[in-house]
Tab-separated table of C-alpha atoms in Angstrom:
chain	number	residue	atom	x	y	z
A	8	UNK	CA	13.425	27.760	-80.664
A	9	UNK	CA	10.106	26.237	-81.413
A	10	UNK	CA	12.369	23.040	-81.031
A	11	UNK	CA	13.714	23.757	-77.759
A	12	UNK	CA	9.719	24.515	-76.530
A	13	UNK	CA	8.710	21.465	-78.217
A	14	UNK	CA	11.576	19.457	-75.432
A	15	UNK	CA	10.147	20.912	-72.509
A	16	UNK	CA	6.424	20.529	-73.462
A	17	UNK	CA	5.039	17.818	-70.681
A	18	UNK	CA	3.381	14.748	-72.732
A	19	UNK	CA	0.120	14.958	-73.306
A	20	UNK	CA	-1.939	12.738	-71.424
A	21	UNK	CA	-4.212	9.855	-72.983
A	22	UNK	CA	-7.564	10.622	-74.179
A	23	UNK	CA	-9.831	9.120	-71.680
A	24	UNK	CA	-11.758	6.123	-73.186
A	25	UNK	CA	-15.374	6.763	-74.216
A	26	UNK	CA	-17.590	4.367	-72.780
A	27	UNK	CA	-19.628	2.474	-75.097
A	28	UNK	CA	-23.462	3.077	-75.050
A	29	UNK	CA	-23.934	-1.258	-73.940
A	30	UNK	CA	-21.153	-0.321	-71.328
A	31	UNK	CA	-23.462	2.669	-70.122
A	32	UNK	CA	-26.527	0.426	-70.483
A	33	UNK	CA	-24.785	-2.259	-68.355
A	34	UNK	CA	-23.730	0.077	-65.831
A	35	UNK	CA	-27.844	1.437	-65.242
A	36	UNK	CA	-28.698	-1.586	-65.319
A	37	UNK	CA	-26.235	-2.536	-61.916
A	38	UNK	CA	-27.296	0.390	-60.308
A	39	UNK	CA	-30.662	-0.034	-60.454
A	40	UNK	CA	-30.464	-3.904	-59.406
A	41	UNK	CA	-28.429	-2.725	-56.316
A	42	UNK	CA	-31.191	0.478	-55.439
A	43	UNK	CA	-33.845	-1.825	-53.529
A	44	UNK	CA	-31.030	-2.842	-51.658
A	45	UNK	CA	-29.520	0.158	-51.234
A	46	UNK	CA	-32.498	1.864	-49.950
A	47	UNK	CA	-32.916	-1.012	-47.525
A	48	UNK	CA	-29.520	0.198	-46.534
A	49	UNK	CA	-30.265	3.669	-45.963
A	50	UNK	CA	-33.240	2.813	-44.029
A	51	UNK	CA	-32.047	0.334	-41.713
A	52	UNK	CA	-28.824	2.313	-40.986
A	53	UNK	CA	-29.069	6.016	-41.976
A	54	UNK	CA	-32.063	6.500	-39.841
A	55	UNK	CA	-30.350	5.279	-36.473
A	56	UNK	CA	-26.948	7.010	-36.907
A	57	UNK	CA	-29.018	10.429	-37.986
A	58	UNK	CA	-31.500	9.921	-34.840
A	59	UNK	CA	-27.802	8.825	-32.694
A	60	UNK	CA	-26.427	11.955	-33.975
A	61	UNK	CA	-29.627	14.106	-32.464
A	62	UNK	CA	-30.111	12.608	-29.480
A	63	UNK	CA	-26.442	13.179	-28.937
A	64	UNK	CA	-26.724	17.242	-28.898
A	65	UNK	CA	-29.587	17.348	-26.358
A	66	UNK	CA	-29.624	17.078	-22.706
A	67	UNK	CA	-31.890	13.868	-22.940
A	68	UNK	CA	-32.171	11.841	-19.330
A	69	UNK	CA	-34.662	9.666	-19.251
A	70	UNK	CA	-34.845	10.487	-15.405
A	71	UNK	CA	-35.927	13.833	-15.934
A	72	UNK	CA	-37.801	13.924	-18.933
A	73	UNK	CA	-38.584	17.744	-18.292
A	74	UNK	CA	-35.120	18.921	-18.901
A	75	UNK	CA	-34.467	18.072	-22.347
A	76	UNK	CA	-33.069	20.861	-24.572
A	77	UNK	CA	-30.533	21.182	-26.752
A	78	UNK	CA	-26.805	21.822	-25.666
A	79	UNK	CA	-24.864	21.468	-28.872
A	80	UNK	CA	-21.642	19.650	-28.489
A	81	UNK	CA	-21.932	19.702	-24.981
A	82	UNK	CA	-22.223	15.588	-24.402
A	83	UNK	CA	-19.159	14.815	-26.563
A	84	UNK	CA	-17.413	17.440	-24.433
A	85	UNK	CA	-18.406	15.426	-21.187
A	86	UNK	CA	-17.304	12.246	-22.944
A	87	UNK	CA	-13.818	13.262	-23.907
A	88	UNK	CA	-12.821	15.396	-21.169
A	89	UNK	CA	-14.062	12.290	-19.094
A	90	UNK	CA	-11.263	9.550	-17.915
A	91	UNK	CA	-13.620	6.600	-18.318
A	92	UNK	CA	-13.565	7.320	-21.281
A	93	UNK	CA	-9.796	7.253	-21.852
A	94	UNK	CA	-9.249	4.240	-19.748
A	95	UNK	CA	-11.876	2.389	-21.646
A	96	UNK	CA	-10.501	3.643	-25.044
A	97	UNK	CA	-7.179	2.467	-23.948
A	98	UNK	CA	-8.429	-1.034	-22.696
A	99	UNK	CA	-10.504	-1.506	-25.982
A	100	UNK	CA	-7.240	-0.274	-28.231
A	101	UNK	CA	-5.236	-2.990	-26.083
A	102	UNK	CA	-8.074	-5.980	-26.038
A	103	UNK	CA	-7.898	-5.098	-30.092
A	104	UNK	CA	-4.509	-5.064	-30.637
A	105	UNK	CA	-3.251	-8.136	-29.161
A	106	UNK	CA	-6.183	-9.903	-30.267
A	107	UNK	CA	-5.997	-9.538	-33.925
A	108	UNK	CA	-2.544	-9.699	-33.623
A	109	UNK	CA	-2.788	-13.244	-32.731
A	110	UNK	CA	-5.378	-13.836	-34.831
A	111	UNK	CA	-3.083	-12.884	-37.949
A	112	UNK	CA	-0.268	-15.485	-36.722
A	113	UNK	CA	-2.627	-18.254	-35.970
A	114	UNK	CA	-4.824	-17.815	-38.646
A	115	UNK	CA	-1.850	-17.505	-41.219
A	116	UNK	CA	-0.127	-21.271	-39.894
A	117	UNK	CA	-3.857	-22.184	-39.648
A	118	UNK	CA	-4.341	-21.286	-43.677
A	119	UNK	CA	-1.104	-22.632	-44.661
A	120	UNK	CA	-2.137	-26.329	-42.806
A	121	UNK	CA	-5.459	-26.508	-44.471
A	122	UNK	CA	-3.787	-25.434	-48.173
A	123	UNK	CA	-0.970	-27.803	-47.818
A	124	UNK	CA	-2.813	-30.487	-46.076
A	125	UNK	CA	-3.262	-33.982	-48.549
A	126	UNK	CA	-4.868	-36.242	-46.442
A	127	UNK	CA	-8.313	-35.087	-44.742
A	128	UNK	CA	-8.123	-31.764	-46.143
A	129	UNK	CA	-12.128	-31.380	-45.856
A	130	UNK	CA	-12.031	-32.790	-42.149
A	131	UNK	CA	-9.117	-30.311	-41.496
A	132	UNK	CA	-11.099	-27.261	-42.573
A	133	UNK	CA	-14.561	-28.299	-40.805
A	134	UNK	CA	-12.847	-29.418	-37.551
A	135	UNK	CA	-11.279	-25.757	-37.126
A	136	UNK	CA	-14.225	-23.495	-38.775
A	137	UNK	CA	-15.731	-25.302	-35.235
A	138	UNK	CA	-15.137	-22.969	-33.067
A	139	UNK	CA	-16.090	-19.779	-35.003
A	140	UNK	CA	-19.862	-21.713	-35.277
A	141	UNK	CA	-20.300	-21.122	-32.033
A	142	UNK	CA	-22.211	-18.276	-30.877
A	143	UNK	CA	-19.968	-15.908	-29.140
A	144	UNK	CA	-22.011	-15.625	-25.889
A	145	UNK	CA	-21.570	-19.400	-25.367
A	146	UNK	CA	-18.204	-19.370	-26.071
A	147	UNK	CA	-17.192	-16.165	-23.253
A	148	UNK	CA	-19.444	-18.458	-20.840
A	149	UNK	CA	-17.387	-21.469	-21.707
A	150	UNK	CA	-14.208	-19.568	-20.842
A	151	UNK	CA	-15.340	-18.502	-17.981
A	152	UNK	CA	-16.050	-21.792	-16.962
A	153	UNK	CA	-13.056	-22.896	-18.157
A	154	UNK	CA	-11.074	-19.962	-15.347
A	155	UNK	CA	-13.638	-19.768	-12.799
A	156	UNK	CA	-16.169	-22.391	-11.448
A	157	UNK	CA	-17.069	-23.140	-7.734
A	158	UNK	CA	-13.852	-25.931	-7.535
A	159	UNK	CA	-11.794	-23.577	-8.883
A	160	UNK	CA	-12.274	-24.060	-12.925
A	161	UNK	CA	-10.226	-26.749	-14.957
A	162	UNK	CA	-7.553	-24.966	-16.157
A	163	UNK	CA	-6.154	-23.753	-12.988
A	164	UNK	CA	-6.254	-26.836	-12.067
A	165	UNK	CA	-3.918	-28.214	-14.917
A	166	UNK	CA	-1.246	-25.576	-14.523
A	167	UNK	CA	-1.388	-25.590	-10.765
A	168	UNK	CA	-2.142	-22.446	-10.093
A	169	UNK	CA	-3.905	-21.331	-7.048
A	170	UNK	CA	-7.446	-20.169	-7.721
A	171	UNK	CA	-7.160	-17.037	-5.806
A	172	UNK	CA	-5.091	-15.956	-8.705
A	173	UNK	CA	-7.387	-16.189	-11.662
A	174	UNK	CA	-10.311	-14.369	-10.092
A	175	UNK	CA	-12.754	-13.229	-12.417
A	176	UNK	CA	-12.782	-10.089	-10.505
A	177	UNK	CA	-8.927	-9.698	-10.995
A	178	UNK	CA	-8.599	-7.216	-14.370
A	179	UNK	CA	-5.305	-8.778	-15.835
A	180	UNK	CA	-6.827	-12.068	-15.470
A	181	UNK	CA	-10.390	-10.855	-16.914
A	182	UNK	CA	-8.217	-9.496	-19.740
A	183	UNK	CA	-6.491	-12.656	-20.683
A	184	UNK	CA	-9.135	-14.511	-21.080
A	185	UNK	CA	-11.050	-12.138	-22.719
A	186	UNK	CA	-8.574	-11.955	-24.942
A	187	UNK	CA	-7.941	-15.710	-25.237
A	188	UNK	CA	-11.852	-16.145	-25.926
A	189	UNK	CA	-11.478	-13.688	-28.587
A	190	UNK	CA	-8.799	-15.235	-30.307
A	191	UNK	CA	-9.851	-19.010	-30.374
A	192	UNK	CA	-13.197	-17.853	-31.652
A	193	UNK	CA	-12.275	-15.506	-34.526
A	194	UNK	CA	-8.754	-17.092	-35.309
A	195	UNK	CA	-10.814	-19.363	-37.993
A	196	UNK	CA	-12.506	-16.558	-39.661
A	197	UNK	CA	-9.067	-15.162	-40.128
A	198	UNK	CA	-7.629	-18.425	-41.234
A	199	UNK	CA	-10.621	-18.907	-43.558
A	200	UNK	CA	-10.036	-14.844	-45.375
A	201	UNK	CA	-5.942	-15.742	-45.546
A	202	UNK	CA	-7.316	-19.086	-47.255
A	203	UNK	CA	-8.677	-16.917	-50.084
A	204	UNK	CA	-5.350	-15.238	-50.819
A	205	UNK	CA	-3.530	-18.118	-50.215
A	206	UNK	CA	-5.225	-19.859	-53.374
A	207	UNK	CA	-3.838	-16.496	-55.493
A	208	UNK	CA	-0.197	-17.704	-54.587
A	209	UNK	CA	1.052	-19.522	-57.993
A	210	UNK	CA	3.123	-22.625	-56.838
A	211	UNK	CA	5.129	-21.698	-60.250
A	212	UNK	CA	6.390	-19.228	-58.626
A	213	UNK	CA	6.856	-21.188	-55.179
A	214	UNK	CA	9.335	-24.145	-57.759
A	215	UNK	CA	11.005	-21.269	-59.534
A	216	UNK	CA	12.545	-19.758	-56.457
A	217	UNK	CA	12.625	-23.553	-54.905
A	218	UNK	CA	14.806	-24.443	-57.934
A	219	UNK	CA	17.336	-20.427	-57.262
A	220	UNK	CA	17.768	-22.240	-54.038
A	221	UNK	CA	15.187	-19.924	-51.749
A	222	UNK	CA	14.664	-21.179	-48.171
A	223	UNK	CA	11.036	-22.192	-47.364
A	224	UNK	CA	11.096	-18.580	-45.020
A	225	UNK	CA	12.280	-16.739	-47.782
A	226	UNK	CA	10.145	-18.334	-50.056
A	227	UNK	CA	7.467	-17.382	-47.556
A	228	UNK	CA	8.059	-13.367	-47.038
A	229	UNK	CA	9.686	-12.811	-50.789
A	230	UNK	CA	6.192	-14.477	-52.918
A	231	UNK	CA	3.347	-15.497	-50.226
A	232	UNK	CA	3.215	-12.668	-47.738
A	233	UNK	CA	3.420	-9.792	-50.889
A	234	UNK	CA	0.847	-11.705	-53.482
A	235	UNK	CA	-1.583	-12.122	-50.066
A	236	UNK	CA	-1.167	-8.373	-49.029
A	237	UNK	CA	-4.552	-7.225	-50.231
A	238	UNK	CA	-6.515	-10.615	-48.168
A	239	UNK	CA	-4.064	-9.433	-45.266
A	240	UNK	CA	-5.264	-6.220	-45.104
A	241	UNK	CA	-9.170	-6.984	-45.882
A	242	UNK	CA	-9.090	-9.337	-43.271
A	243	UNK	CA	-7.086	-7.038	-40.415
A	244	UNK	CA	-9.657	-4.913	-41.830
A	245	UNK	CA	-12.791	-6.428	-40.909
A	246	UNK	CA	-11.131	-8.153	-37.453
A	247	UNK	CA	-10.197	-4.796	-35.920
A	248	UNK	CA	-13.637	-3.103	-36.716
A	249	UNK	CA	-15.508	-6.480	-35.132
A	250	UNK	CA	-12.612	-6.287	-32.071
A	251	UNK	CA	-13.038	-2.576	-31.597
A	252	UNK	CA	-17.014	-3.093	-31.267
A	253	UNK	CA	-16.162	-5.825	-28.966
A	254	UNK	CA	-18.974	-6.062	-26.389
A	255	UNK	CA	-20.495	-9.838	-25.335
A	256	UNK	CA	-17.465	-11.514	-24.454
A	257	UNK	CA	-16.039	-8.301	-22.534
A	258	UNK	CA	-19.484	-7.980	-20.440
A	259	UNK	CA	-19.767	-11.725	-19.471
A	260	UNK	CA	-16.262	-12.148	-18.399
A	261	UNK	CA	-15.597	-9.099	-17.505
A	262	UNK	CA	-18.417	-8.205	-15.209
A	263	UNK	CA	-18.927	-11.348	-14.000
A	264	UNK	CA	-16.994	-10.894	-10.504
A	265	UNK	CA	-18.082	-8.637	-7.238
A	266	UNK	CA	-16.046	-5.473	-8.252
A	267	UNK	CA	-15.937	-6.093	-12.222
A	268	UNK	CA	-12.999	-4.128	-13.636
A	269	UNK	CA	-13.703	-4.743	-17.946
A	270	UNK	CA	-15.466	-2.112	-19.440
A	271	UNK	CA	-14.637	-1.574	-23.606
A	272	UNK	CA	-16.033	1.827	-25.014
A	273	UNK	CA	-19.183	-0.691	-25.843
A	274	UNK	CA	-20.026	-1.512	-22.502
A	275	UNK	CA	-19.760	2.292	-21.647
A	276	UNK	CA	-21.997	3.507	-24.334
A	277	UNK	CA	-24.798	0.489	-23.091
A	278	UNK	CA	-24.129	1.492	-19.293
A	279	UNK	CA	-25.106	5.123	-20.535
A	280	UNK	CA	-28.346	4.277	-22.422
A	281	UNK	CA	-29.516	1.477	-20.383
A	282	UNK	CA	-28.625	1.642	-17.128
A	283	UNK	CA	-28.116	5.317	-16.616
A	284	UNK	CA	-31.030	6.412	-18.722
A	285	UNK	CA	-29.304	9.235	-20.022
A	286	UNK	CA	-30.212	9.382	-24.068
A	287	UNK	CA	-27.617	12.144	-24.813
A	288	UNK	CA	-24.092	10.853	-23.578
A	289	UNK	CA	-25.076	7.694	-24.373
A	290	UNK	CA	-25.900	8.417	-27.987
A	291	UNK	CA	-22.651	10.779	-27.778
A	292	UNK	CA	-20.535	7.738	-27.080
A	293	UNK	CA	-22.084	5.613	-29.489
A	294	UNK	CA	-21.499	8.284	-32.017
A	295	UNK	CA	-17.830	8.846	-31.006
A	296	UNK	CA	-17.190	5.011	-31.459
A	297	UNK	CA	-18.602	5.126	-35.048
A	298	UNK	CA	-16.539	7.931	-36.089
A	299	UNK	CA	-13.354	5.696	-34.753
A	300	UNK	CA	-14.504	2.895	-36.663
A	301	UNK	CA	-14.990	5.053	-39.619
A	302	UNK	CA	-10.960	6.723	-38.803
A	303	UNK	CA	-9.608	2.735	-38.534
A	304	UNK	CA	-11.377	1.428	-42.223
A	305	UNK	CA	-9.607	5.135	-43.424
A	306	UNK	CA	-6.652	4.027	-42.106
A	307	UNK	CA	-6.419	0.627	-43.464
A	308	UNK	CA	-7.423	1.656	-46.582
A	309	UNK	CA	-5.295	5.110	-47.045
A	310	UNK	CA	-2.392	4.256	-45.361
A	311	UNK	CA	-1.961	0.541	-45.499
A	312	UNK	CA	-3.587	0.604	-48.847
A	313	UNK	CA	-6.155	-1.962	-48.966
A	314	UNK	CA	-7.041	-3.037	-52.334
A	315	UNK	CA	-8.567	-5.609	-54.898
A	316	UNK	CA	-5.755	-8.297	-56.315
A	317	UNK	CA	-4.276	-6.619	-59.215
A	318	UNK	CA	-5.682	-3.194	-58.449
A	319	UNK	CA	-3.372	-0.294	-57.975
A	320	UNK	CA	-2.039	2.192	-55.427
């Protein structure tokens, strides 16, 4: 009997490790090397999204200044049951999508050039970092410049097509080339985090399979793409919370025309606070768009399970 009990017992599980008294020392000392910054931290931000957070539950218009009281939830209510909201959601979602989508391919053939590349390999790297050293306001101007000048821009001219149908003021079009803008700016920041993983990739392992007679594609998704899954995911990570915030490149392009027709959640919470006046949905939206920043990084890192090399689910 005391057999039997003994087979179903569950295993006892390990003894947790005592941490040393140096380990403990170490670990103060960390934390209180990282507090000044920390607290810089907490100032800098905390403060803001707090105040954001306020301001969001009162009836705050700077154009009646008289009127202010609190209303509770009453703004985010507004915001949500609102369809600019929606639509701009939507067109953000999209503009974020696609973009980092391309991103991921062209920065992935980007980081496998400049890691295989034996001649020039320094010249390789600098020549496409280029375009991500250039500040992002000058770039969405050079785009535009690029679709829409007074003869017509340069590369309608190339393909032919008539200038009436890349009008700034056209959506699809100011989409595109948002879009497009996006893409050749960031696509070397991308390249340059898949770089990093790419130098985790053993090429023992890439000789081994080479030698079992493994294609280059199989070679590829069976030991590159699975031993680079946590700089994949850091870097969709920090691409779709920069492309979700997405604001200068959308408002120069986008608004550029006589009846502009791009507006990103952004652009709606700085049409709210600056040019309507009106604190309260303005802070509401700003709010709203940090708590879907805050749901994507959850995402990423619950679901797709973003994690250090080596580390664990």
């Amino acid at each position: 009997m005391e057999a039997a009990t003994a087979g179903t017992t569950s295993p006892a599980r390990p003894a947790r490790k005592r941490v040393s008294d140096r380990a403990r020392a170490e670990r103060r000392l960390g934390w209180l090397l990282c507090l000044p910054a920390v607290i810089v931290m907490i100032a800098v931000t905390a403060y803001p999204i707090v105040y954001a957070v306020y301001l969001s539950l009162l009836r705050a218009d700077l154009r009646f200044p008289d009127e202010q009281k609190f209303i509770g939830f009453d703004n985010y209510i507004t915001v949500l049951s609102s369809g600019l909201w929606w639509s701009d959601f939507g067109r953000t979602m999209l503009i974020t999508v696609v973009s980092v989508s391309l991103e991921l391919v062209l920065g992935m053939l980007l980081a496998l050039v400049m890691h295989r590349a034996l001649v020039g390999r320094g010249l390789v790297r600098t020549a496409s970092l280029i375009p991500y050293g250039i500040v992002t306001v000058v770039a969405a101007y050079a785009w535009l410049l690029a679709f829409s000048t007074p003869s017509g821009g340069f590369i309608p001219h190339w393909l032919g097509i008539d200038h009436d149908l890349v009008d700034q003021a056209h959506p699809v079009t100011s989409l595109l080339v948002v879009i497009g803008a996006e893409v050749w700016k960031t696509t070397p920041f991308m390249a340059l985090l898949l770089l990093a993983g790419l130098a985790l990739v053993p090429d023992e392992m890439h000789e081994a399979a080479k030698v079992d007679g493994a294609s280059a594609w199989q070679r590829f998704w069976r030991i590159t793409v699975p031993l680079m899954k946590p700089a994949i995911l850091v870097a969709l990570l920090f691409r779709t919370l920069d492309a979700f915030r997405i604001f200068d490149s959308a408002f120069i392009i986008g608004q550029n025309g006589t009846n502009p027709k791009i507006e990103t959640v952004s652009i709606l919470g700085y049409n709210q606070l600056l040019n309507r006046l009106n604190l309260g949905l303005g802070s509401a939206v700003s709010v709203l768009i940090f708590l879907s920043v805050m749901l994507i990084a959850v995402f990423f890192i619950r679901v797709l399970g973003t994690s250090r090399p080596g580390e664990g689910s």
